mmCIF file of C-alpha atoms and ligand atoms in Angstrom:
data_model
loop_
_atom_site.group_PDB
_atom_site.id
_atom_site.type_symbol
_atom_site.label_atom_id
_atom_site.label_comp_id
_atom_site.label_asym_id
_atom_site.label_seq_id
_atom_site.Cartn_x
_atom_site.Cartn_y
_atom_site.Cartn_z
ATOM 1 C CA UNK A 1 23.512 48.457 74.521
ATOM 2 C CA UNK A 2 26.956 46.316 74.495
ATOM 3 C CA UNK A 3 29.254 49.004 74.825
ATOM 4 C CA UNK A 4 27.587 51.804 77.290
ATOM 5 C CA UNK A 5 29.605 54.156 78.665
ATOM 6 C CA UNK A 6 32.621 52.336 77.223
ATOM 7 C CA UNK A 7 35.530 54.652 75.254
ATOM 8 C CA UNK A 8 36.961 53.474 72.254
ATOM 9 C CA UNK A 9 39.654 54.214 69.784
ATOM 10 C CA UNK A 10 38.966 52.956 66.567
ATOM 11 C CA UNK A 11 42.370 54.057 63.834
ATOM 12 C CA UNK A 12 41.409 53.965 59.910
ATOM 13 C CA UNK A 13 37.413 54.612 60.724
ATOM 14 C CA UNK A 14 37.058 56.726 57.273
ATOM 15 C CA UNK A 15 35.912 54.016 55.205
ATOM 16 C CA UNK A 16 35.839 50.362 55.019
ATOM 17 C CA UNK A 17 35.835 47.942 58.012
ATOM 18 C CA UNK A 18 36.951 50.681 60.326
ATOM 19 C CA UNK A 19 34.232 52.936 59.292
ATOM 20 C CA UNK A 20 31.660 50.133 60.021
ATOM 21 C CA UNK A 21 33.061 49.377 63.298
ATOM 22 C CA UNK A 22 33.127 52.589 64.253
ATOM 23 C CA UNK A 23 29.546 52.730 63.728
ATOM 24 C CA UNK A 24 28.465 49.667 65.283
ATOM 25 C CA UNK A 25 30.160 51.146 68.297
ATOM 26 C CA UNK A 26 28.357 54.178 68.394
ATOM 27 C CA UNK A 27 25.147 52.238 67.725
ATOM 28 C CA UNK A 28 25.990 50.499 71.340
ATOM 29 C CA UNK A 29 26.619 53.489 73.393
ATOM 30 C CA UNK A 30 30.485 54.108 73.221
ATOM 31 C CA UNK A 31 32.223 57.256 73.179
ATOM 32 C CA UNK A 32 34.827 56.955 70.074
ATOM 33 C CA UNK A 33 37.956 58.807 69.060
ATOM 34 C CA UNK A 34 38.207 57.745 65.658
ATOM 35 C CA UNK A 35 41.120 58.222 62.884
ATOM 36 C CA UNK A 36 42.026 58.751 59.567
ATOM 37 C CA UNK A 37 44.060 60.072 57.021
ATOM 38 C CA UNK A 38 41.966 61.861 54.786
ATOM 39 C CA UNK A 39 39.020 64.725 56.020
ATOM 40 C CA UNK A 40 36.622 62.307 55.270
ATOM 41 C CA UNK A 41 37.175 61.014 59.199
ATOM 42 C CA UNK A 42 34.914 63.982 60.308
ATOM 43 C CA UNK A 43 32.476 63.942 58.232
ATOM 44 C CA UNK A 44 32.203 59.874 60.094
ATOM 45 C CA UNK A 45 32.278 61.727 63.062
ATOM 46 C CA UNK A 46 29.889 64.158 62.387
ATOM 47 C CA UNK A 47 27.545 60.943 61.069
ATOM 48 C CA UNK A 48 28.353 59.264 64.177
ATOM 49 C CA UNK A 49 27.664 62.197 66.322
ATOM 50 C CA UNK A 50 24.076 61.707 65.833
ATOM 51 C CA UNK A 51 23.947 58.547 67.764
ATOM 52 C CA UNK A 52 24.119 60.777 70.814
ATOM 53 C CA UNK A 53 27.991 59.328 71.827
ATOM 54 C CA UNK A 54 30.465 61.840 71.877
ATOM 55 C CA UNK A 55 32.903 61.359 68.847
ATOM 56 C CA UNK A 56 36.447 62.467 68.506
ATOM 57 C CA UNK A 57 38.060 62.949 64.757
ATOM 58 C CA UNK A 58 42.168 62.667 63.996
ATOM 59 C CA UNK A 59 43.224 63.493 61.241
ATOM 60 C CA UNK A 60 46.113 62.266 60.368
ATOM 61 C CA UNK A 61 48.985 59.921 59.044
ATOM 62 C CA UNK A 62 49.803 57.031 62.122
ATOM 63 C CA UNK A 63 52.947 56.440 60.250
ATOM 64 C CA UNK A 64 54.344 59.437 61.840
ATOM 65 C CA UNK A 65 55.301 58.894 65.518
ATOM 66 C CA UNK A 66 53.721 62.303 66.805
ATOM 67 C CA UNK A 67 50.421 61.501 65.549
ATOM 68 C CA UNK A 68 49.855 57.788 67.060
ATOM 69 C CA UNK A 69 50.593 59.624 70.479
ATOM 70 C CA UNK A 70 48.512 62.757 69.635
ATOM 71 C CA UNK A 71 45.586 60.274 69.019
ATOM 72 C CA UNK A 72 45.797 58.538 72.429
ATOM 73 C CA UNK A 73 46.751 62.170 73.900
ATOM 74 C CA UNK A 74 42.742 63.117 72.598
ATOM 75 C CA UNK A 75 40.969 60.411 74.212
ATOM 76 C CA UNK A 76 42.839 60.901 77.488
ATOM 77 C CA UNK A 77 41.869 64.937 77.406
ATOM 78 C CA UNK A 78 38.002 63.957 75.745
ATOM 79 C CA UNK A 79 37.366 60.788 77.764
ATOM 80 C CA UNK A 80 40.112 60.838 80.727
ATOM 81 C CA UNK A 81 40.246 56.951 79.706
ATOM 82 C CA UNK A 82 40.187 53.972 77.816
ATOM 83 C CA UNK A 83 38.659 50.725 77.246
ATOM 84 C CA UNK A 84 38.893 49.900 73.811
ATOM 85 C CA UNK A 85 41.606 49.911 70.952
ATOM 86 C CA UNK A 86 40.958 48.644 67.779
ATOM 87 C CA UNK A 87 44.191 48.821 65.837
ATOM 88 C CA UNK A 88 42.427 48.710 62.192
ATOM 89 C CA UNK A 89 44.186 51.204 60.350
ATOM 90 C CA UNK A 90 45.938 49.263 57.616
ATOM 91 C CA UNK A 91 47.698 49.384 53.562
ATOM 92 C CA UNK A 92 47.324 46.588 51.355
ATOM 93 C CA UNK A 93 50.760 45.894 49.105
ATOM 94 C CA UNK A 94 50.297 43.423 46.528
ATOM 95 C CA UNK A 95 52.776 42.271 43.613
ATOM 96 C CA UNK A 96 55.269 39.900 42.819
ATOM 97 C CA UNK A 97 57.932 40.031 45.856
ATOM 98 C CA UNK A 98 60.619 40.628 43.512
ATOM 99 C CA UNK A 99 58.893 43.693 42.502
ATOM 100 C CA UNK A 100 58.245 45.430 45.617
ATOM 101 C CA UNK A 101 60.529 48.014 46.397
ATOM 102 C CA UNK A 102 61.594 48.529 50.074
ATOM 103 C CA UNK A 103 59.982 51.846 50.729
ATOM 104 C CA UNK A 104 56.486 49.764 50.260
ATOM 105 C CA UNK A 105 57.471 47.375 52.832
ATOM 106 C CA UNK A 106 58.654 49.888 54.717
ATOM 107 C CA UNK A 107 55.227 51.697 54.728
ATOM 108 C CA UNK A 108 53.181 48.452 54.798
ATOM 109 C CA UNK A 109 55.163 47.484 58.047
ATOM 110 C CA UNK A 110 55.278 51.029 59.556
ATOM 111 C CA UNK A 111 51.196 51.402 59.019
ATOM 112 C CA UNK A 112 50.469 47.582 60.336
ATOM 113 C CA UNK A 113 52.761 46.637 62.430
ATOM 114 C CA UNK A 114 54.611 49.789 64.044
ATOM 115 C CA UNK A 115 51.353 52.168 64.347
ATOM 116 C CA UNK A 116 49.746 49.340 66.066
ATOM 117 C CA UNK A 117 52.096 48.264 68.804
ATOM 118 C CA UNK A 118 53.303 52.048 69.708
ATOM 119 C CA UNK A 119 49.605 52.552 69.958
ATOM 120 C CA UNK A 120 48.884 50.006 72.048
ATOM 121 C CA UNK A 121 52.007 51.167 74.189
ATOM 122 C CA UNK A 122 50.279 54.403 74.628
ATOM 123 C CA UNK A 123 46.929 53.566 74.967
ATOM 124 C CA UNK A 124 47.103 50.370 77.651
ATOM 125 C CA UNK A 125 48.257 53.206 79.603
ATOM 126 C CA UNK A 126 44.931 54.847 79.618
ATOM 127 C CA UNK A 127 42.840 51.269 80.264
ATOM 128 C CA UNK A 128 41.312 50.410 84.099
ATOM 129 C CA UNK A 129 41.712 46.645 85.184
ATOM 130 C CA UNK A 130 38.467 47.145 86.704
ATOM 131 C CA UNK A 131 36.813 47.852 83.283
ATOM 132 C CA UNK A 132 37.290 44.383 81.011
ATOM 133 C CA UNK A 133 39.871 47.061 78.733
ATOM 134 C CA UNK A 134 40.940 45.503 75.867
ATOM 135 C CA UNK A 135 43.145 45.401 72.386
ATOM 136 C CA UNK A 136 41.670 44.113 69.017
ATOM 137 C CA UNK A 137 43.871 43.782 65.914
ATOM 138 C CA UNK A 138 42.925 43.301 62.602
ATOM 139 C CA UNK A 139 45.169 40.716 61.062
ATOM 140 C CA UNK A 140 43.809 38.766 58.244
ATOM 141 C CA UNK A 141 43.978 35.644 56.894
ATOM 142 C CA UNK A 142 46.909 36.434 54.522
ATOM 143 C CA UNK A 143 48.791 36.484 57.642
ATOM 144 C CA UNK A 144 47.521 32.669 58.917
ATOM 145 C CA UNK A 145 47.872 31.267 55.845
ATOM 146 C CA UNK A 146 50.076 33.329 53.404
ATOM 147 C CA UNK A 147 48.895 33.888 50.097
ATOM 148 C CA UNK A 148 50.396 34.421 46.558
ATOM 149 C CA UNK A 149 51.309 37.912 45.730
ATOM 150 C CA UNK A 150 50.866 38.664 49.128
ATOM 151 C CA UNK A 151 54.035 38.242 50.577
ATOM 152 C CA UNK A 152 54.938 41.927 52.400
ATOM 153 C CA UNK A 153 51.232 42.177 53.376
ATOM 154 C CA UNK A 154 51.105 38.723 54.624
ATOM 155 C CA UNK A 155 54.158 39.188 56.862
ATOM 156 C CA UNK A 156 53.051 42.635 57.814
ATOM 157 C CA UNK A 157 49.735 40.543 59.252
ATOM 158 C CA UNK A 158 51.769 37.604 60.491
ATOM 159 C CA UNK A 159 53.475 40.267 62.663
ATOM 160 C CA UNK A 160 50.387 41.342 63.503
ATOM 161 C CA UNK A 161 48.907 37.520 64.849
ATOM 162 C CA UNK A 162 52.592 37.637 66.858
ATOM 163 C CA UNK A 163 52.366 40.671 68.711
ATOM 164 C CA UNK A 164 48.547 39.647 69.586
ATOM 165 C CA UNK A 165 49.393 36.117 70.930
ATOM 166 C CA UNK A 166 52.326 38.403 72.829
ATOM 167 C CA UNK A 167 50.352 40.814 74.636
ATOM 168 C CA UNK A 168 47.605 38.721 75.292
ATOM 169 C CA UNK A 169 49.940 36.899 77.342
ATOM 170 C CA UNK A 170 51.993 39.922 79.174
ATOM 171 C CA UNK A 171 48.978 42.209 79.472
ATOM 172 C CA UNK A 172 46.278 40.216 81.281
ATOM 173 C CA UNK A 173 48.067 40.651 84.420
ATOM 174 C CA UNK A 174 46.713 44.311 84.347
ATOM 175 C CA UNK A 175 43.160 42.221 82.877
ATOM 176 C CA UNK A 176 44.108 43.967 79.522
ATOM 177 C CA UNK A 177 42.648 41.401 76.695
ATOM 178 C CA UNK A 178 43.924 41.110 73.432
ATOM 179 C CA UNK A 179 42.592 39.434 70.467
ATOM 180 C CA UNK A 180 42.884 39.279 66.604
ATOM 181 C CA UNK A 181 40.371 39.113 63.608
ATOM 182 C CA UNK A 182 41.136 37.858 60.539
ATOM 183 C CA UNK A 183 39.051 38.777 58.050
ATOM 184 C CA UNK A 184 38.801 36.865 54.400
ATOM 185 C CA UNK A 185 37.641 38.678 51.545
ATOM 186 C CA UNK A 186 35.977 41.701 52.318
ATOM 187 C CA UNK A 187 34.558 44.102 49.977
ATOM 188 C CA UNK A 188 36.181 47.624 50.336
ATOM 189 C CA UNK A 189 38.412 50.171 48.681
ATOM 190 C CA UNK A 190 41.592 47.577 49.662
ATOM 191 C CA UNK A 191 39.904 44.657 48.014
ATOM 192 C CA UNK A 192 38.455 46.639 45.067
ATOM 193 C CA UNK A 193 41.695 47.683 43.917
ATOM 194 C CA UNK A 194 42.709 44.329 43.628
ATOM 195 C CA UNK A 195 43.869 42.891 40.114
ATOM 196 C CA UNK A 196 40.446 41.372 38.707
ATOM 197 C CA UNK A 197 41.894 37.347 38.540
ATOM 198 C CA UNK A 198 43.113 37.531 42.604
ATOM 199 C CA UNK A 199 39.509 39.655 43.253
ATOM 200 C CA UNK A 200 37.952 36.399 40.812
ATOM 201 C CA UNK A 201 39.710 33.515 42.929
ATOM 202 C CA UNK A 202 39.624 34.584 46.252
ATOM 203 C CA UNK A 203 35.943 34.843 45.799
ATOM 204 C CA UNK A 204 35.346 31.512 44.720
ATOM 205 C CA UNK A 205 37.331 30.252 47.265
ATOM 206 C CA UNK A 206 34.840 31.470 50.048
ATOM 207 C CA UNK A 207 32.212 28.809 51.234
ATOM 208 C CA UNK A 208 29.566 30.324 52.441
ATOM 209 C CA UNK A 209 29.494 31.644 48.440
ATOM 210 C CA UNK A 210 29.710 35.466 49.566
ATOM 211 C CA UNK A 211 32.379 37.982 49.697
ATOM 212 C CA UNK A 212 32.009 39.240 53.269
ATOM 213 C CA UNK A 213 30.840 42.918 53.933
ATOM 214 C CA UNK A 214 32.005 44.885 56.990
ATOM 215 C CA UNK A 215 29.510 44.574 59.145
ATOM 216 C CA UNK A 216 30.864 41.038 59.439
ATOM 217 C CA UNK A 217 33.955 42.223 60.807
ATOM 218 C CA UNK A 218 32.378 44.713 62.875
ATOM 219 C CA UNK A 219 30.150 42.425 64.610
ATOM 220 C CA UNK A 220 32.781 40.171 65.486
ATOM 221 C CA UNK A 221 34.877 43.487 66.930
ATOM 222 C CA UNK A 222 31.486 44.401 68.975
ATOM 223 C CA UNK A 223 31.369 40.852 70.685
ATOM 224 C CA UNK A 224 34.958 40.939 71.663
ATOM 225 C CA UNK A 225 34.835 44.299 72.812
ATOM 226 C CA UNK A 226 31.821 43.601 74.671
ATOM 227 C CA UNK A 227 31.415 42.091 78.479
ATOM 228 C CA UNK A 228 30.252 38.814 76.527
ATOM 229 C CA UNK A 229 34.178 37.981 75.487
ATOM 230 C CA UNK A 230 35.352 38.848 78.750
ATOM 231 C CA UNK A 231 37.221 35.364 79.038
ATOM 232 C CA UNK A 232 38.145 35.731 75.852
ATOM 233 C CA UNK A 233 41.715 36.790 75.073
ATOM 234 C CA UNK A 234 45.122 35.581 73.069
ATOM 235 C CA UNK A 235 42.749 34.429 70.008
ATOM 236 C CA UNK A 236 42.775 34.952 66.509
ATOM 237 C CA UNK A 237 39.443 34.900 64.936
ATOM 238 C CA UNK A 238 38.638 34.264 61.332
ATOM 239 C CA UNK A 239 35.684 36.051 59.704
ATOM 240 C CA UNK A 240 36.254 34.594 56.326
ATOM 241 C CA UNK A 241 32.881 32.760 54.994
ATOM 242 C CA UNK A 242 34.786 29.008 55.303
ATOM 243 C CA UNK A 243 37.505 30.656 53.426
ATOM 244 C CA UNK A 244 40.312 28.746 54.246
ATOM 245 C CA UNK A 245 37.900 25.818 55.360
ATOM 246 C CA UNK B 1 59.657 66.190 99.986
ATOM 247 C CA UNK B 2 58.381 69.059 98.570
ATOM 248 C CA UNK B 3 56.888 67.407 95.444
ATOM 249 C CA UNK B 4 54.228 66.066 97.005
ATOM 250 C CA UNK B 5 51.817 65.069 93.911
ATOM 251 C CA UNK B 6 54.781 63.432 92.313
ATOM 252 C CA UNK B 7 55.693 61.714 95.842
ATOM 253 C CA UNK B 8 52.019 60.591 95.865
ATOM 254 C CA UNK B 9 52.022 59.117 92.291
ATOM 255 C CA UNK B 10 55.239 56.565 93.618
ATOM 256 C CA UNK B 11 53.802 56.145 96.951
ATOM 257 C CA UNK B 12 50.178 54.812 95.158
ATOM 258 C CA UNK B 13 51.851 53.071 92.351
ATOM 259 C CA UNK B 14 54.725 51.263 94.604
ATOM 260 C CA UNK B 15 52.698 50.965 97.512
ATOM 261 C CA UNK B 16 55.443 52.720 99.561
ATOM 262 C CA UNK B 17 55.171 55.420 102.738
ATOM 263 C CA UNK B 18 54.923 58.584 100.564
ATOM 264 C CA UNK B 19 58.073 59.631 103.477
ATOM 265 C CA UNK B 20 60.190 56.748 101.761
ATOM 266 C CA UNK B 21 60.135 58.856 98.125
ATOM 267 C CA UNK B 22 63.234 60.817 98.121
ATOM 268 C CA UNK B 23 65.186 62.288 95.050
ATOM 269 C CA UNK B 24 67.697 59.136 95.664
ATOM 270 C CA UNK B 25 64.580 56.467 95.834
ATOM 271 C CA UNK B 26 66.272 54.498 92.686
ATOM 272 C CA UNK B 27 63.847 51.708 90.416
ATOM 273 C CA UNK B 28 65.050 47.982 91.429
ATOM 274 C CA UNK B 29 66.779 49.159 94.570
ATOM 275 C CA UNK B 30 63.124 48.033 96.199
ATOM 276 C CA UNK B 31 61.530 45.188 95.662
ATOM 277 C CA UNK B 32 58.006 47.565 95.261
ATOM 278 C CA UNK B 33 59.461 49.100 92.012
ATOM 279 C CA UNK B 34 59.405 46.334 89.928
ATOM 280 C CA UNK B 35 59.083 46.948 85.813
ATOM 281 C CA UNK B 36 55.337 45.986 86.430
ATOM 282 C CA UNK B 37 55.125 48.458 88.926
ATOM 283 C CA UNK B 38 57.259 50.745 86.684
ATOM 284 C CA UNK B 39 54.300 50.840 84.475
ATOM 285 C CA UNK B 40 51.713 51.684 86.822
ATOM 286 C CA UNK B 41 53.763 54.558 87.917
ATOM 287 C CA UNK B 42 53.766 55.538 85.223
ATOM 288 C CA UNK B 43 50.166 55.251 84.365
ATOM 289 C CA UNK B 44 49.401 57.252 87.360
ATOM 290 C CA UNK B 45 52.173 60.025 86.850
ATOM 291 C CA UNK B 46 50.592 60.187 83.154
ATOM 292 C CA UNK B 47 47.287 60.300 84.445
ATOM 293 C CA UNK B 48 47.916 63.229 87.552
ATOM 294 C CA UNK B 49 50.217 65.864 85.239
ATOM 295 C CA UNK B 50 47.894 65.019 81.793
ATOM 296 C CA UNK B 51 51.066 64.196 80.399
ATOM 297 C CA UNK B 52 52.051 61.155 77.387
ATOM 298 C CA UNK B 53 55.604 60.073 77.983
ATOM 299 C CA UNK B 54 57.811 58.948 75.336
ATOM 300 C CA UNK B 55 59.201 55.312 75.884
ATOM 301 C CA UNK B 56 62.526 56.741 75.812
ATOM 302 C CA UNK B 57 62.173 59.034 79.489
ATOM 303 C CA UNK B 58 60.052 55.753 80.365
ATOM 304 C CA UNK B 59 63.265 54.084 80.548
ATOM 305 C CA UNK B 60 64.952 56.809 81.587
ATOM 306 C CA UNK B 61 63.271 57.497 84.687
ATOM 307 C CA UNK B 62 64.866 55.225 86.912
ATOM 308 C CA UNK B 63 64.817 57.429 90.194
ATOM 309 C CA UNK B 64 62.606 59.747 91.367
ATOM 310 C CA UNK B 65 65.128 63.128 91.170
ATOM 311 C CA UNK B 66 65.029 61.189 87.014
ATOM 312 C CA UNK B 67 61.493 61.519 86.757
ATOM 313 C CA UNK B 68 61.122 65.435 88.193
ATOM 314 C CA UNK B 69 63.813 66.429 85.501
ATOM 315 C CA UNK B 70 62.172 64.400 82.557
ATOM 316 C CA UNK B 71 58.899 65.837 83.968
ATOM 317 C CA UNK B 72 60.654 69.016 83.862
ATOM 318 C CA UNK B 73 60.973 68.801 79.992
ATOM 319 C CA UNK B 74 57.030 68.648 79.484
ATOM 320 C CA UNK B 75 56.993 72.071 81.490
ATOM 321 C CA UNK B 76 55.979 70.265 84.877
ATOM 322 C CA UNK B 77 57.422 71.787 87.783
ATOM 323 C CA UNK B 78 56.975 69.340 90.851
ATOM 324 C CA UNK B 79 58.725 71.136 93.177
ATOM 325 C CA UNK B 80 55.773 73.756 92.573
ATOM 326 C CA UNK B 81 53.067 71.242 91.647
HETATM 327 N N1 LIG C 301 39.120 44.173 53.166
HETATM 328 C C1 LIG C 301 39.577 42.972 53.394
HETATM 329 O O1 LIG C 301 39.235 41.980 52.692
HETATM 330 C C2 LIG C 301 40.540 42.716 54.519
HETATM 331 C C3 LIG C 301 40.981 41.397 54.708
HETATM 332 C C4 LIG C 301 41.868 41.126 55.739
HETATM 333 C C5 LIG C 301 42.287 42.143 56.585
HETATM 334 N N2 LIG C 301 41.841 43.438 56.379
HETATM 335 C C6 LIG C 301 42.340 44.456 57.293
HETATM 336 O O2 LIG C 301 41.271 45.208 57.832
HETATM 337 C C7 LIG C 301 41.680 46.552 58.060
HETATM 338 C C8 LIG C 301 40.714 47.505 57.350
HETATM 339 O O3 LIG C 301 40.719 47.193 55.964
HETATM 340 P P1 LIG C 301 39.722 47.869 54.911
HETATM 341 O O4 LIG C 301 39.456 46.851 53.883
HETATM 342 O O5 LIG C 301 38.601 48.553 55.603
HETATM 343 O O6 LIG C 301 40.723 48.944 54.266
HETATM 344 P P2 LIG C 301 40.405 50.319 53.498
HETATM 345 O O7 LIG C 301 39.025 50.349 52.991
HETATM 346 O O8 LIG C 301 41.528 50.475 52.535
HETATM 347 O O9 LIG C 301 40.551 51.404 54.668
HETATM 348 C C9 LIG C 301 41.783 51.569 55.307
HETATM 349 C C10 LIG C 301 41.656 52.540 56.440
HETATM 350 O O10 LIG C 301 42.944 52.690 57.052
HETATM 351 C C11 LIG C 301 43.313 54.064 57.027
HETATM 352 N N3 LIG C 301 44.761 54.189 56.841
HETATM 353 C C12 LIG C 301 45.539 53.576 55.925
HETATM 354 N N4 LIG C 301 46.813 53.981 56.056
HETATM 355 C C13 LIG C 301 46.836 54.868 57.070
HETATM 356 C C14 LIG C 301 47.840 55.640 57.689
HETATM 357 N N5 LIG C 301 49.117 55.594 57.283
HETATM 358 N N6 LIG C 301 47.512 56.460 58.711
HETATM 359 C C15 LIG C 301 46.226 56.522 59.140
HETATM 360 N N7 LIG C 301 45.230 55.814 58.601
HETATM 361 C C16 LIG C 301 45.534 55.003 57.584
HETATM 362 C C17 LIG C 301 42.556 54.664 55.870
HETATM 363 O O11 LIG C 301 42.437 56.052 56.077
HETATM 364 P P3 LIG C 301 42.177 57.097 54.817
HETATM 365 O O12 LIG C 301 41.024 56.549 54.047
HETATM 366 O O13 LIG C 301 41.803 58.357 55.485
HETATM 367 O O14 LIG C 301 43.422 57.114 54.046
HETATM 368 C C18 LIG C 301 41.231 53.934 55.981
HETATM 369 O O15 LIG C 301 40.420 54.519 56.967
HETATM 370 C C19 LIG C 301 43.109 46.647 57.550
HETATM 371 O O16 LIG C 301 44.016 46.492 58.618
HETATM 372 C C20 LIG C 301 43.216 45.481 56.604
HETATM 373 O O17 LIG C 301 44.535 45.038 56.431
HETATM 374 C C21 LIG C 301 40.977 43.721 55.377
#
């Protein structure tokens, strides 16, 4: 077991990447609060609860201020600590930039970017030097590279690889690590609702000649949660099948 | 000082005589309360009352006699804690 007795905080666990690092968690002995937006966050919970880790659900939107802290507020009354925060919880705006009206932006930047560093802010707060605590952020490789129709998303990300790089630096003073994935082309609800000729060339793009799944992600979130990366921080990792190779 | 659980959250966090935390005991008057110690205070004060501070009263708590009355708005009392 990786993760025994470790607490985690995994945001946007109700489907998708999130959901499967949630589980993979649970599968290696942490204790979890886990988020979402829709109900469908304790049913996870409820799934997850059968791995014999106690699991937190919270509902709710992380745009809104009260919530991110209300989340971080949970684990400190449930676990009285934390060593894990996987900032996953994120919206996918795509369409020409001239045709993306500010509120989107608004909402992709306030769901990627802001939710993630005021949670951090709360949540390195609850995290022991002692205990290898650390920060991963799902980025993506729209925010590397940049990619066509993209553009909001693709900043929102490149803010993302930024504040990583950031904290990585100011935080390991307290031993706090913090690292990035990038995923490629992973199939969930964000990529599924896709326009078909992106979905068609982003997947012949890839490689290794498979759109990724999100296990991929989530076993590349278990290893740098896990006492293995613990010289590992300030690193963006790519889990994109030779995407961009 | 009678808030004595408050005096021994600065007195762990600076690394200070909890005798040296008085109302007046200001942040970067000593070199102990640093903003990196500023953090870890307030990690520990966090972590004692059960209490999330807003970033806002983290900045605003720049003595101690600051951080009783901002404690004072999340219905702490140190004088009786
Ligand atoms: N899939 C990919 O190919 C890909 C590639 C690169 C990067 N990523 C990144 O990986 C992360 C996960 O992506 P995914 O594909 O798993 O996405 P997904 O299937 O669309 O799931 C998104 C998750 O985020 C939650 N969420 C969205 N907005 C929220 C809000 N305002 N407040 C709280 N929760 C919110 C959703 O909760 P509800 O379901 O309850 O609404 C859901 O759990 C995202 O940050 C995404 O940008 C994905």
């Amino acid at each position: 077991m990786l993760l025994k007795e470790k607490v985690a905080i995994v945001t946007g666990a109700s489907r998708g990447i999130g959901k499967a690092i949630a589980t993979t968690f649970a599968k290696q002995g942490a204790q979890l609060v886990i988020t979402g937006r829709s109900s469908a966050i304790h049913e996870v919970a409820s799934e997850l609860s059968t791995h014999g880790e106690r699991v937190v659900a919270m509902q709710g939107d992380l745009r809104e201020p009260a919530h991110r802290r209300e989340v971080v507020m949970a684990c400190r009354k449930t676990h009285g600590r934390l060593d894990i925060l996987v900032n996953n919880a994120g919206v996918l705006i795509h369409g020409p930039l001239g045709m993306t009206l500010l509120e989107s932006m608004r909402d992709a930047f306030e769901t990627n970017v802001t939710a993630a560093m005021a949670l951090t802010q709360y949540a390195i707060r609850l995290m022991s030097p002692a205990r290898d605590p650390c920060v991963i952020n799902l980025a993506s490789f729209a925010g590397t590279r940049g990619q066509e129709g993209l553009a909001i998303y693709a900043a929102s990300k490149a803010a993302v690889v930024g504040f990583t790089l950031s904290t990585a630096k100011e935080l390991a003073s307290q031993r706090i690590r913090v690292n990035a994935i990038a995923p490629g082309f992973i199939e969930t609800d964000m990529t599924q609702a896709l326009p078909e000729a992106i979905y068609r060339t982003m997947t012949e793009r890839i490689r290794l000649g498979r759109i990724g799944v999100p296990q991929d992600v989530a076993n590349c979130a278990l290893f740098l949660a896990s006492d293995l990366a613990s010289y590992i921080t300030g690193q963006v990792i790519g889990v994109d099948g030779g995407l961009l190779a | 000082m009678s808030q004595t659980k408050l005096a021994r959250c600065f007195a762990e966090a600076l690394g200070i005589q909890e005798q040296a935390v008085t109302d007046e005991l200001a942040y970067q008057t000593i070199k102990e309360w640093d903003s990196v110690r500023h953090m870890a205070l307030v990690a520990i004060i966090e972590q004692t009352f059960n209490v999330m501070l807003d970033t806002n009263d983290i900045i605003a708590m720049s003595s101690v006699g600051k951080a009783k009355a901002i404690l004072a708005k999340y219905g702490i009392d140190c004088d009786a804690a």
